[in-house]
Coordinates of C-alpha atoms and ligand atoms in Angstrom, one line a residue:
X1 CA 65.2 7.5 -7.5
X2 CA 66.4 5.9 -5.0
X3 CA 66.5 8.9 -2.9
X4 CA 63.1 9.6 -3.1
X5 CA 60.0 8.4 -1.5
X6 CA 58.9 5.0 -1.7
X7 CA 55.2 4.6 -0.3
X8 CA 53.4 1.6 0.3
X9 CA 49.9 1.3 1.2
X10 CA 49.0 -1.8 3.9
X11 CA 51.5 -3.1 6.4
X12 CA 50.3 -6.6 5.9
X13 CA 52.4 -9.8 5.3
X14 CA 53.3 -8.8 1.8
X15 CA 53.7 -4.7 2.3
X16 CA 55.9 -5.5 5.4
X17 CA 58.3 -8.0 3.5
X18 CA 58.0 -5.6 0.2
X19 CA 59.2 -3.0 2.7
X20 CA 62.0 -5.1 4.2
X21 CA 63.6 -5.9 0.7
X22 CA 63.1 -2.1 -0.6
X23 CA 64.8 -1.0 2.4
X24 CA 67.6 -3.2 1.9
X25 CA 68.4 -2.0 -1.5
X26 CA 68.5 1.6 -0.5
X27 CA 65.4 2.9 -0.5
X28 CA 63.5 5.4 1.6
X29 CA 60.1 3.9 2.7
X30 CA 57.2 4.4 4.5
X31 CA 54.1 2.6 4.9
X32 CA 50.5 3.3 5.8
X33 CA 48.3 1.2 7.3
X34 CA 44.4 1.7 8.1
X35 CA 44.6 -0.4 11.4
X36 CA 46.1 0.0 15.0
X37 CA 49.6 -1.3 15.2
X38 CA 48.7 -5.3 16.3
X39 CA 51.6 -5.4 18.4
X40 CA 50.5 -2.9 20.6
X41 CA 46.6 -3.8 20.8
X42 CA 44.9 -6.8 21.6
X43 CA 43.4 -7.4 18.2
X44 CA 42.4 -10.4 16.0
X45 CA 45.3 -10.1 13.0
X46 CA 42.6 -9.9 10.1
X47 CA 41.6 -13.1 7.9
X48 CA 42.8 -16.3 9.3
X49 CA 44.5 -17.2 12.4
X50 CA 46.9 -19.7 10.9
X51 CA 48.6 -19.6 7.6
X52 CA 50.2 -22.5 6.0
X53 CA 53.6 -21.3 5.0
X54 CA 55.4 -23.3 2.2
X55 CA 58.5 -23.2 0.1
X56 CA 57.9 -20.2 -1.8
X57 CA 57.0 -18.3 0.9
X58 CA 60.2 -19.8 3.0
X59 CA 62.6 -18.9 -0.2
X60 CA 61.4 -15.0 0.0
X61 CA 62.1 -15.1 3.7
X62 CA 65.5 -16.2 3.0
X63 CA 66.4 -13.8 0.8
X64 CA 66.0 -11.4 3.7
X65 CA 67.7 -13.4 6.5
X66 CA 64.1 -14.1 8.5
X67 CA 63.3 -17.5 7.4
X68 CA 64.8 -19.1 10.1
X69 CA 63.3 -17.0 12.9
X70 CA 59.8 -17.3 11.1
X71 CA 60.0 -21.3 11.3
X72 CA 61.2 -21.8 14.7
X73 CA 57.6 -20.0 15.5
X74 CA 56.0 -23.0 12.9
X75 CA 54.6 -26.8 13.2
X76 CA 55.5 -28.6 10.7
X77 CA 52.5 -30.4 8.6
X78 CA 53.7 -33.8 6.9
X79 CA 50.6 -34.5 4.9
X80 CA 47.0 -34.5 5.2
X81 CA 45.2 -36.3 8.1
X82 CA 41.4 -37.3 6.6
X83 CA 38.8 -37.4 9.1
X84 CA 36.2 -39.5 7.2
X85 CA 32.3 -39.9 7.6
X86 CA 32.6 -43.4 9.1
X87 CA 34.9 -42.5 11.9
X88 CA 38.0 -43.8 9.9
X89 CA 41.4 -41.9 9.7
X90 CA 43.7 -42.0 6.6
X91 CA 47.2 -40.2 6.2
X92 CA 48.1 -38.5 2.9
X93 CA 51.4 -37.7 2.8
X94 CA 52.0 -34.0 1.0
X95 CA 55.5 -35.1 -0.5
X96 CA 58.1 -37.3 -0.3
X97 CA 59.6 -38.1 2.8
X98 CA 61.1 -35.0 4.5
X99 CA 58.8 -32.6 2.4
X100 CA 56.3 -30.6 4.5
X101 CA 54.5 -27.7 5.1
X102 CA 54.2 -25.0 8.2
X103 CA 51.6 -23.5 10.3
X104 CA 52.5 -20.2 11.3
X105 CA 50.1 -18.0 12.9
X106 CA 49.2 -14.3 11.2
X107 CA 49.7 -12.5 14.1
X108 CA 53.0 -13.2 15.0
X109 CA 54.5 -13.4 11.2
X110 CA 53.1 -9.9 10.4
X111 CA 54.3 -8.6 13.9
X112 CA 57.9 -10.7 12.5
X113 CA 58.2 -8.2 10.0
X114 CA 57.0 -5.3 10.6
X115 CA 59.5 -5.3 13.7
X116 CA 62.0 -6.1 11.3
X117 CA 61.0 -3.5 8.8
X118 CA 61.4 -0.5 11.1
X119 CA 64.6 -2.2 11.7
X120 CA 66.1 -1.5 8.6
X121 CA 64.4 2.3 9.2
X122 CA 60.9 1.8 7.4
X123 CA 58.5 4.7 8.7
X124 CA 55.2 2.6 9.3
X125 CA 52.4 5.1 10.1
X126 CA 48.8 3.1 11.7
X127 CA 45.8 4.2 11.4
X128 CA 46.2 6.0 8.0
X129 CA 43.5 4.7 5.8
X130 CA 43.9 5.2 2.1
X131 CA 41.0 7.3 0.9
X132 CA 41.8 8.5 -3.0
X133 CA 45.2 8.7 -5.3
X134 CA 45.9 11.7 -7.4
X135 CA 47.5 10.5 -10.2
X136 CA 48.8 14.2 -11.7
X137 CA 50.3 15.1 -8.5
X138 CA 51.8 12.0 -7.3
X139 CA 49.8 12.2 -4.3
X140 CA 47.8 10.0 -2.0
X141 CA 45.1 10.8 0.5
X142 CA 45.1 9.2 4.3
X143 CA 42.1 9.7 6.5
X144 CA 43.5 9.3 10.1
X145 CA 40.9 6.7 11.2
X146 CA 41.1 8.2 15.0
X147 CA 40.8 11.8 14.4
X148 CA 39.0 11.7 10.8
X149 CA 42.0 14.0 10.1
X150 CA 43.2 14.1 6.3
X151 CA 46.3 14.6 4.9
X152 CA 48.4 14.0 1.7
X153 CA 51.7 12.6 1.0
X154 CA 53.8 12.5 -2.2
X155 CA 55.2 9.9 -3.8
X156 CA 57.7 9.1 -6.6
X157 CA 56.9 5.2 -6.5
X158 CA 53.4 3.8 -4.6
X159 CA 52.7 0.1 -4.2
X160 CA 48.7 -0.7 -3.5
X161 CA 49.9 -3.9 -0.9
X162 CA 46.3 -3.1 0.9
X163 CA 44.5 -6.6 0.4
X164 CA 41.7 -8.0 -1.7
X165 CA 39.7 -5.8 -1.4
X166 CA 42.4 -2.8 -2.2
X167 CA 41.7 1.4 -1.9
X168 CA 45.0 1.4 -4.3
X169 CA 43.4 -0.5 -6.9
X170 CA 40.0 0.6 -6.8
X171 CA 41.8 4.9 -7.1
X172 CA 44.0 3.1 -10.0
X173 CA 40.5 0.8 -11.6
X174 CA 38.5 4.6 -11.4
X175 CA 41.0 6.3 -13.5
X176 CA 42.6 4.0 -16.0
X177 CA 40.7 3.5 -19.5
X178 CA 40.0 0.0 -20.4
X179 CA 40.9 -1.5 -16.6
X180 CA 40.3 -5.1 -16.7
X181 CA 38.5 -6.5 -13.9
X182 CA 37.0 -9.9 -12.8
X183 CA 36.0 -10.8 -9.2
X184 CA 34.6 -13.9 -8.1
X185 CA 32.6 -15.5 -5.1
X186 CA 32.4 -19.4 -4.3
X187 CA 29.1 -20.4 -2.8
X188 CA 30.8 -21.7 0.3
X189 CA 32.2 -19.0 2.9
X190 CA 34.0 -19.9 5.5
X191 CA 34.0 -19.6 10.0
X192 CA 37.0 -20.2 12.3
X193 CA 36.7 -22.4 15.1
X194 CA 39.0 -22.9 17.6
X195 CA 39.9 -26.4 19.1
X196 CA 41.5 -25.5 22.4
X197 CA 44.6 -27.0 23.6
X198 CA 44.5 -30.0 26.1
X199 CA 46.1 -30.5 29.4
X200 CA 49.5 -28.7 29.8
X201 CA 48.7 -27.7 26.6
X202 CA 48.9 -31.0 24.8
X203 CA 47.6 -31.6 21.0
X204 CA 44.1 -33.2 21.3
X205 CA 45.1 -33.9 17.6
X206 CA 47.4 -35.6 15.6
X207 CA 50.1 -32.2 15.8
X208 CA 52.0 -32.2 12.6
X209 CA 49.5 -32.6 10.0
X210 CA 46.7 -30.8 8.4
X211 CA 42.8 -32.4 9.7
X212 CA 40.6 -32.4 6.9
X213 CA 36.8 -33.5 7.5
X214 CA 35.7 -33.9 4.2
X215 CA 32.1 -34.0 3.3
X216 CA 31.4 -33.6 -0.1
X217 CA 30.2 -30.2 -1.0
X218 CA 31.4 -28.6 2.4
X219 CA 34.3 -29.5 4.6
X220 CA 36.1 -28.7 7.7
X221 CA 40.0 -28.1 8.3
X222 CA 42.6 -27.9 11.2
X223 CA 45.9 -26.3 11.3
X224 CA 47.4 -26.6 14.6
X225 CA 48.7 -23.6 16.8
X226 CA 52.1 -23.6 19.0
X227 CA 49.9 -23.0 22.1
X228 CA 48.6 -26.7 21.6
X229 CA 44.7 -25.3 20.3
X230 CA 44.1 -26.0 16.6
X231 CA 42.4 -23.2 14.7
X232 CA 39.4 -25.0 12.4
X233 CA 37.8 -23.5 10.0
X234 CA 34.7 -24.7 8.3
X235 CA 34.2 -23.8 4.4
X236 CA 30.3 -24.2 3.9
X237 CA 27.7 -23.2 1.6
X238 CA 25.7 -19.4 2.2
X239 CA 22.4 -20.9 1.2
X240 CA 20.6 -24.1 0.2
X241 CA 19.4 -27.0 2.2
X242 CA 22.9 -27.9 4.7
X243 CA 24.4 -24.0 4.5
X244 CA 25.1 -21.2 6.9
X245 CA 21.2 -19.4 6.5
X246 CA 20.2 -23.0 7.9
X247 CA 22.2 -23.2 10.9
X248 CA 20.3 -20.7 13.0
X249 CA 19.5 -22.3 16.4
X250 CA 22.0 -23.4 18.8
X251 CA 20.1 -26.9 18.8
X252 CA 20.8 -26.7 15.1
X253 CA 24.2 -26.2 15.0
X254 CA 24.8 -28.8 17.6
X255 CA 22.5 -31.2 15.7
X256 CA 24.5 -30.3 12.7
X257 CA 28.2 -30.9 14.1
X258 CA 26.4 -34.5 16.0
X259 CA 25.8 -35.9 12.9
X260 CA 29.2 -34.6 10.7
X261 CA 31.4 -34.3 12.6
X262 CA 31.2 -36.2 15.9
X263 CA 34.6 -36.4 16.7
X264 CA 35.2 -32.6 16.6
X265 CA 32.2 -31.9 19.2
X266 CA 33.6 -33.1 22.0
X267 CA 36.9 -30.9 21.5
X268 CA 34.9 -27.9 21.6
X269 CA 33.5 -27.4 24.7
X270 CA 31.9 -24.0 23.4
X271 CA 31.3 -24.8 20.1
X272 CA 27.4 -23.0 19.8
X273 CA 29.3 -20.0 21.6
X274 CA 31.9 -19.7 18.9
X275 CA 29.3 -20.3 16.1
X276 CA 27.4 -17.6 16.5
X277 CA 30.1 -15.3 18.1
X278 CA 32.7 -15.6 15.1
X279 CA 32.2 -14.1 11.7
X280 CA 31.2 -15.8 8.5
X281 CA 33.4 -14.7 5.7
X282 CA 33.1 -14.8 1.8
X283 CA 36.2 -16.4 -0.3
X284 CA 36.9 -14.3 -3.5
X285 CA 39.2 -14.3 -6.7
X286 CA 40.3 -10.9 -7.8
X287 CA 41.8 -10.9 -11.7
X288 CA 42.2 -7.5 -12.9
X289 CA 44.7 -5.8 -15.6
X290 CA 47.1 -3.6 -15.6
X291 CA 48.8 -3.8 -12.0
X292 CA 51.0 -0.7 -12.7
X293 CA 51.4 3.1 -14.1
X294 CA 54.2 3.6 -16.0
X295 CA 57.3 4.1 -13.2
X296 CA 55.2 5.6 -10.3
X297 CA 52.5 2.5 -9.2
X298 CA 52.8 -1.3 -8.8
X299 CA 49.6 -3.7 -7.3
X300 CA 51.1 -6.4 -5.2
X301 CA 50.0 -9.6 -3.2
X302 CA 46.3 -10.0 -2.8
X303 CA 45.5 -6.4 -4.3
X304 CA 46.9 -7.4 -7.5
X305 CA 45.7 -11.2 -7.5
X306 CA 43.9 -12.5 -4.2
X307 CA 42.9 -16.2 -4.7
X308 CA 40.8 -18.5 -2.4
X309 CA 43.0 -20.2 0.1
X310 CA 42.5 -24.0 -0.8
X311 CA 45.8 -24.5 -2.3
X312 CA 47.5 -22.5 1.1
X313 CA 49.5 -20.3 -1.5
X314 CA 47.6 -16.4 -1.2
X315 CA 50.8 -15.8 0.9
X316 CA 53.4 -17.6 -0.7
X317 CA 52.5 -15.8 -4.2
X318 CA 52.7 -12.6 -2.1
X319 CA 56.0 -13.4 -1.0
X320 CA 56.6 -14.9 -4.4
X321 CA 56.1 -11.1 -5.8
X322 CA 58.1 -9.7 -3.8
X323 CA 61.1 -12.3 -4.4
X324 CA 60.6 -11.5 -8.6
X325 CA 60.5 -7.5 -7.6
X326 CA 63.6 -7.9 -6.1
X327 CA 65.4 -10.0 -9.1
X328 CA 64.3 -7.3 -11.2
X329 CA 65.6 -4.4 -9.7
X330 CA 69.1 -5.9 -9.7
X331 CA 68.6 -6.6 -13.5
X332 CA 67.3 -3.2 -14.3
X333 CA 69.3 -1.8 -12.4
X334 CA 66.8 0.6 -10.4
X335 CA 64.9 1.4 -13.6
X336 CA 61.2 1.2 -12.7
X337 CA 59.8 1.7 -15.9
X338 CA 61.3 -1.8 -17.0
X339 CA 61.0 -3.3 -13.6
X340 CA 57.3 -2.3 -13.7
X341 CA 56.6 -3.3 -16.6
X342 CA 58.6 -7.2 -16.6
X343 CA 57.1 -7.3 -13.3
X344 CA 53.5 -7.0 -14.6
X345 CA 54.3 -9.5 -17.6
X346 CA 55.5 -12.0 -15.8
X347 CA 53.7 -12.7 -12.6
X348 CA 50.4 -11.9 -14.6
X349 CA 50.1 -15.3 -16.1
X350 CA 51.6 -16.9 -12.9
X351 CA 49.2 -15.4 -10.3
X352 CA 45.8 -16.3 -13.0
X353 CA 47.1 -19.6 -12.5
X354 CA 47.4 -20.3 -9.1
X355 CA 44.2 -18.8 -9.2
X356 CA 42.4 -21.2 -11.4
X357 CA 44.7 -23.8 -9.7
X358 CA 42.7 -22.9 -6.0
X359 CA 39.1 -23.0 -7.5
X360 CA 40.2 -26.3 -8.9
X361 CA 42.1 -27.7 -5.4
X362 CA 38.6 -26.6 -3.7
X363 CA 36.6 -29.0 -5.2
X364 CA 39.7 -31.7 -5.0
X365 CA 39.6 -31.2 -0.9
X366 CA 35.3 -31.4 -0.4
X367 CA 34.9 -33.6 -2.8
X368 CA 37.4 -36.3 -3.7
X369 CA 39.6 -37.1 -0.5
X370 CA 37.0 -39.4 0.8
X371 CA 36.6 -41.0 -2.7
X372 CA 38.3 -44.5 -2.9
X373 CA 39.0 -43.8 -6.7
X374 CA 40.7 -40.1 -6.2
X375 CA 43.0 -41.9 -3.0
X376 CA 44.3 -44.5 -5.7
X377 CA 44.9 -42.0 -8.3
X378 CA 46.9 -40.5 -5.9
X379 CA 48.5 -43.3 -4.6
X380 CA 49.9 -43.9 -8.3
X381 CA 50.9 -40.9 -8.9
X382 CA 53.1 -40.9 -5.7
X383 CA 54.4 -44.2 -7.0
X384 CA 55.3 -42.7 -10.2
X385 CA 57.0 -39.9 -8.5
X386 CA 58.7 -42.1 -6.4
X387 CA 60.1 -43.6 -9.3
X388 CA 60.8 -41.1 -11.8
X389 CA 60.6 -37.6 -9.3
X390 CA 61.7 -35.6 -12.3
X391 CA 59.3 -36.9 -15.2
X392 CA 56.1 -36.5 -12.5
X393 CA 55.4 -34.2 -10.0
X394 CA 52.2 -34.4 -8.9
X395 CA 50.1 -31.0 -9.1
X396 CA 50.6 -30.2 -5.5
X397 CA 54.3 -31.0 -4.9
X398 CA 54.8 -28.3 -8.3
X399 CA 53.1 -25.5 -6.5
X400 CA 53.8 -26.4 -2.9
X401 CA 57.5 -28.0 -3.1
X402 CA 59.0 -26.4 -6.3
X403 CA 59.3 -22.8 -6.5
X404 CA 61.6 -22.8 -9.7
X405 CA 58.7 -23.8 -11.7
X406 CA 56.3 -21.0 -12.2
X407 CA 52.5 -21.5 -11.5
X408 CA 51.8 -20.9 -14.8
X409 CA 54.0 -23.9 -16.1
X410 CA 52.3 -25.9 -12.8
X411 CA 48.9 -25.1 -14.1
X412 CA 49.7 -26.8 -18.0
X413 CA 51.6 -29.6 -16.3
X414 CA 49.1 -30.3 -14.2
X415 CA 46.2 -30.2 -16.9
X416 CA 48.6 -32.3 -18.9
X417 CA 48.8 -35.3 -15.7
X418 CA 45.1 -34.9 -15.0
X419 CA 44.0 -35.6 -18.7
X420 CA 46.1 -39.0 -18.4
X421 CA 45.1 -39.7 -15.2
X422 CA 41.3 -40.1 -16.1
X423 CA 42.3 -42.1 -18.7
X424 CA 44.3 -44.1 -17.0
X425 CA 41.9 -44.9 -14.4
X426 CA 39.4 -45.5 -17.1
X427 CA 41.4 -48.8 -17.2
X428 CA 39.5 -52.0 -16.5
X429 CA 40.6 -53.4 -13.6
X430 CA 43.0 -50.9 -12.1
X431 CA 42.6 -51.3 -8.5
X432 CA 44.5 -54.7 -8.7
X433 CA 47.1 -53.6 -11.3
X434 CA 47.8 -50.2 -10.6
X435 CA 50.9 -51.6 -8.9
X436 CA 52.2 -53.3 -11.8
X437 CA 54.5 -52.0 -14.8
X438 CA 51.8 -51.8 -17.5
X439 CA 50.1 -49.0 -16.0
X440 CA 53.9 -47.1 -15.3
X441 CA 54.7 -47.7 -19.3
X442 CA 51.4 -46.7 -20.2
X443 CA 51.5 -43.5 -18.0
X444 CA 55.4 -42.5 -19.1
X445 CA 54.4 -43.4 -22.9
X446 CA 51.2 -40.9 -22.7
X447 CA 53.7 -38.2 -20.8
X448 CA 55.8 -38.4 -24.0
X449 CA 53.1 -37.7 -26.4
Ligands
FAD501 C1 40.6 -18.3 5.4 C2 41.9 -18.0 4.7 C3 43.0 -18.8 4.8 C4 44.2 -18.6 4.2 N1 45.2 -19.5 4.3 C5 46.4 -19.2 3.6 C6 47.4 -20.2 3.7 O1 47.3 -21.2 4.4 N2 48.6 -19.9 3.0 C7 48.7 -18.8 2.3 O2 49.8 -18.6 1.6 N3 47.7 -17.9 2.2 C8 46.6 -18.1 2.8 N4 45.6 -17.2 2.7 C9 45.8 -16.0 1.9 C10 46.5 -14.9 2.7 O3 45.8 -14.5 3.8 C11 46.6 -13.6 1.8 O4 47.1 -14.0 0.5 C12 47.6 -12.7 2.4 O5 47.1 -12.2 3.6 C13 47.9 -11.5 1.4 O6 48.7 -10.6 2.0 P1 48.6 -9.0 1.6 O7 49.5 -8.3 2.4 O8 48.6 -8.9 0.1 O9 47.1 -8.6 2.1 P2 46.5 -8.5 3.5 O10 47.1 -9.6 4.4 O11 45.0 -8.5 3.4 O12 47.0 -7.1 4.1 C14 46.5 -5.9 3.6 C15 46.8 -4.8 4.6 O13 46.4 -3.6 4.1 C16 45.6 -2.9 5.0 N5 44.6 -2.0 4.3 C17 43.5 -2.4 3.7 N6 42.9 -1.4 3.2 C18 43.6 -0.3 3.5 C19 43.5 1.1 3.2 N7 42.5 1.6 2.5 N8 44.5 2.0 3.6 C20 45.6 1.5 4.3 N9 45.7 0.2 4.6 C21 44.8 -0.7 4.2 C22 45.0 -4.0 5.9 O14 44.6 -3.5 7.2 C23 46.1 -5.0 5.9 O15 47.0 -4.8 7.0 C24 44.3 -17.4 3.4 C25 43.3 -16.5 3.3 C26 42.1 -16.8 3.9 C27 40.9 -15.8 3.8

């Protein structure tokens, strides 16, 4: 096998990586990608500007030596800095002290690896867009999106690594009986917004956290950028009474940001500009069953399981996949019938997780980190994990800070915490003796149950 062709469609962040680590086992791959090569053109790097990298993203990048090169292009985020309605700031820390997360921007990671992937001798062909799969001749069809040329290529193994909204998997979906599929839209979609940098480039923001501007049932985020701007992004409804079909006038949109979000307006000079010039996106969840064919076809990142982004871990799973892949290969020893298939049965369950796990961080972020209540639960819980870090880890330190438990086992734990949580903040009184050892006992005795 492993002199024969290895194909995978989509040089994004998780075909590039999948590439690096196929390559340096041996194989003999080449990837197709429907865009112009980014490095060369001046060209926006697909969804999101800014990514927030975390640690099991950063342990995939290790395994292939690049981890260290991808952070020094990073800005560290410690925690969560909460723009709320009244003009007030609060701090959440993400972790415990030292534990923190990374802005890296799209552009510059993808371009990270696909240099590095032709490194190691990966043939990555642009403007190839997948068209159709043949599944009795091993053979896929690109449409040169330049020249509308066609042509074929054969293949002994093909991974679909083409995005949510995946060629691979809709040739695979077409032609497989009984393919199980589920896709998803929230009501809210979402528009990037740029905060520009200030003078000499300095941070007209805090620099190493993430800005959140909750506001209930929409909210607006800032990851900061190396070149001192901070890309924001604003996660609102389609439709309704405050939503996108609203927002049509220039003195509407500047009404709008006036009374939300005062403090951002003055940082954007041309915010009206960017409103109307910059897409609005949708945010979907993709479930679908099964992710391979026999020895010959694998799904992978966001074709197989793309989630919305509100936990920051579309990415990181991506990676994630490619990290298990890699583990499997050495304990099958190149046999792609098993690897395919262990591959498929584990990170299944682990990638329906962090799916549900992002539906239910969405309406944590809009709706509950300006709630008094939801900032104390939190505060105990930090406490608790403070005190006894391996009995509780709170949801987002499992998926975020521990990649040796599985999403899957983050998702039960974490309905597990929640359940006593309510409870425990059921409690008369609790915002004077949530300090105290009652509440610890009663929380630790519960955990046991
Ligand atoms: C607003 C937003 C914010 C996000 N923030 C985070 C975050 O903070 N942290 C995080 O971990 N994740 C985040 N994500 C998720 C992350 O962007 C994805 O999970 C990640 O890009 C998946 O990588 P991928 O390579 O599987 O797919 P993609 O990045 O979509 O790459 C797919 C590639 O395939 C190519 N392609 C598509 N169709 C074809 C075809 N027919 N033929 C050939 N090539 C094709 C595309 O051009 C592209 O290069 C965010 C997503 C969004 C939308």
């Amino acid at each position: 096998m492993k002199e024969k062709d290895v194909v995978i469609i989509g040089a994004g962040l998780v075909g590039s990586l999948l590439s690096i680590y196929l390559s340096k086992r041996g194989y003999k791959v080449s990837i197709y990608e429907r865009s112009p090569d980014m490095r060369k053109e001046n060209m926006v790097a697909g969804r999101s500007i800014n990514l927030a990298l975390s640690d099991r993203g950063i342990k995939a990048l290790k395994e292939v030596g690049i981890a260290e090169e991808i952070l020094s292009l990073a800005i560290p985020m410690h925690g969560r800095s909460i723009h709320n309605p009244d003009g007030s700031n609060t701090f959440q820390p993400y972790g415990k002290q030292g534990q923190y997360i990374n802005s890296v921007s799209r552009r510059d990671l993808n371009c990270k690896l696909m240099d590095l992937a032709e490194l190691h001798g990966v043939l990555i062909e642009f403007n190839k867009k997948c068209n159709s799969i043949d599944w009795k001749k091993n053979q896929v069809e690109f449409k040169d999106t330049i020249n509308d040329q066609r042509s074929t290529v054969n293949f002994y193994l093909l991974f679909g690594a083409d995005g949510a909204y995946s060629a691979a998997r809709l040739a695979h979906m077409l032609q497989y009986d009984r393919f199980e599929y589920q896709q998803h839209y929230i009501d809210c979609g979402y528009k990037e917004l740029t905060i520009p940098a200030g003078a000499n480039g300095s941070f007209l923001l805090e620099k190493n956290t993430l800005h959140i501007w909750p506001r209930k049932n929409y909210m607006l985020i800032g990851l900061p950028n190396t070149d001192g701007s901070f890309t924001g992004t604003l996660f609102f409804p389609f439709e309704g009474e405050l939503s996108f079909e609203h927002l049509k006038t220039e003195a509407a949109v500047e009404k709008f940001f006036g009374e939300t979000f005062p403090d951002v307006v003055g940082l954007i000079p041309d915010l009206t500009k960017q409103f109307f010039y910059n897409p609005t996106s949708s945010l979907v969840t993709v479930k679908c069953f099964p992710w391979i064919r026999e020895d010959k076809f694998c799904l992978i990142g966001d074709a197989a399981h793309a989630i919305v982004p509100f936990f920051g871990q579309g990415m990181n799973a991506g990676f994630e996949d490619c990290s298990v892949l890699n583990n499997l290969i050495e304990k099958h020893d190149n046999n792609w019938v098993q690897i395919l298939k262990e591959f498929q049965l584990l990170r299944k369950p682990d990638a329906d997780a962090i799916a549900d796990l992002a539906v239910n961080n969405f309406i944590e972020m809009r709706q509950k980190t300006a709630d008094p209540k939801f900032l104390l639960q939190k505060k105990i819980e930090a406490k608790l994990h403070d005190h006894y870090p391996d009995q509780w880890i709170p949801a987002y330190s499992q998926v975020t800070f521990s990649p040796h438990i599985r999403y899957s086992e983050a998702l039960r734990n974490s309905e597990k915490q929640e359940a006593i949580m309510r409870e425990v903040m059921q409690q008369q009184g609790i915002e004077e003796k949530w300090d105290g050892s009652e509440i610890e006992q009663l929380i630790l005795q519960k955990l046991e149950q």
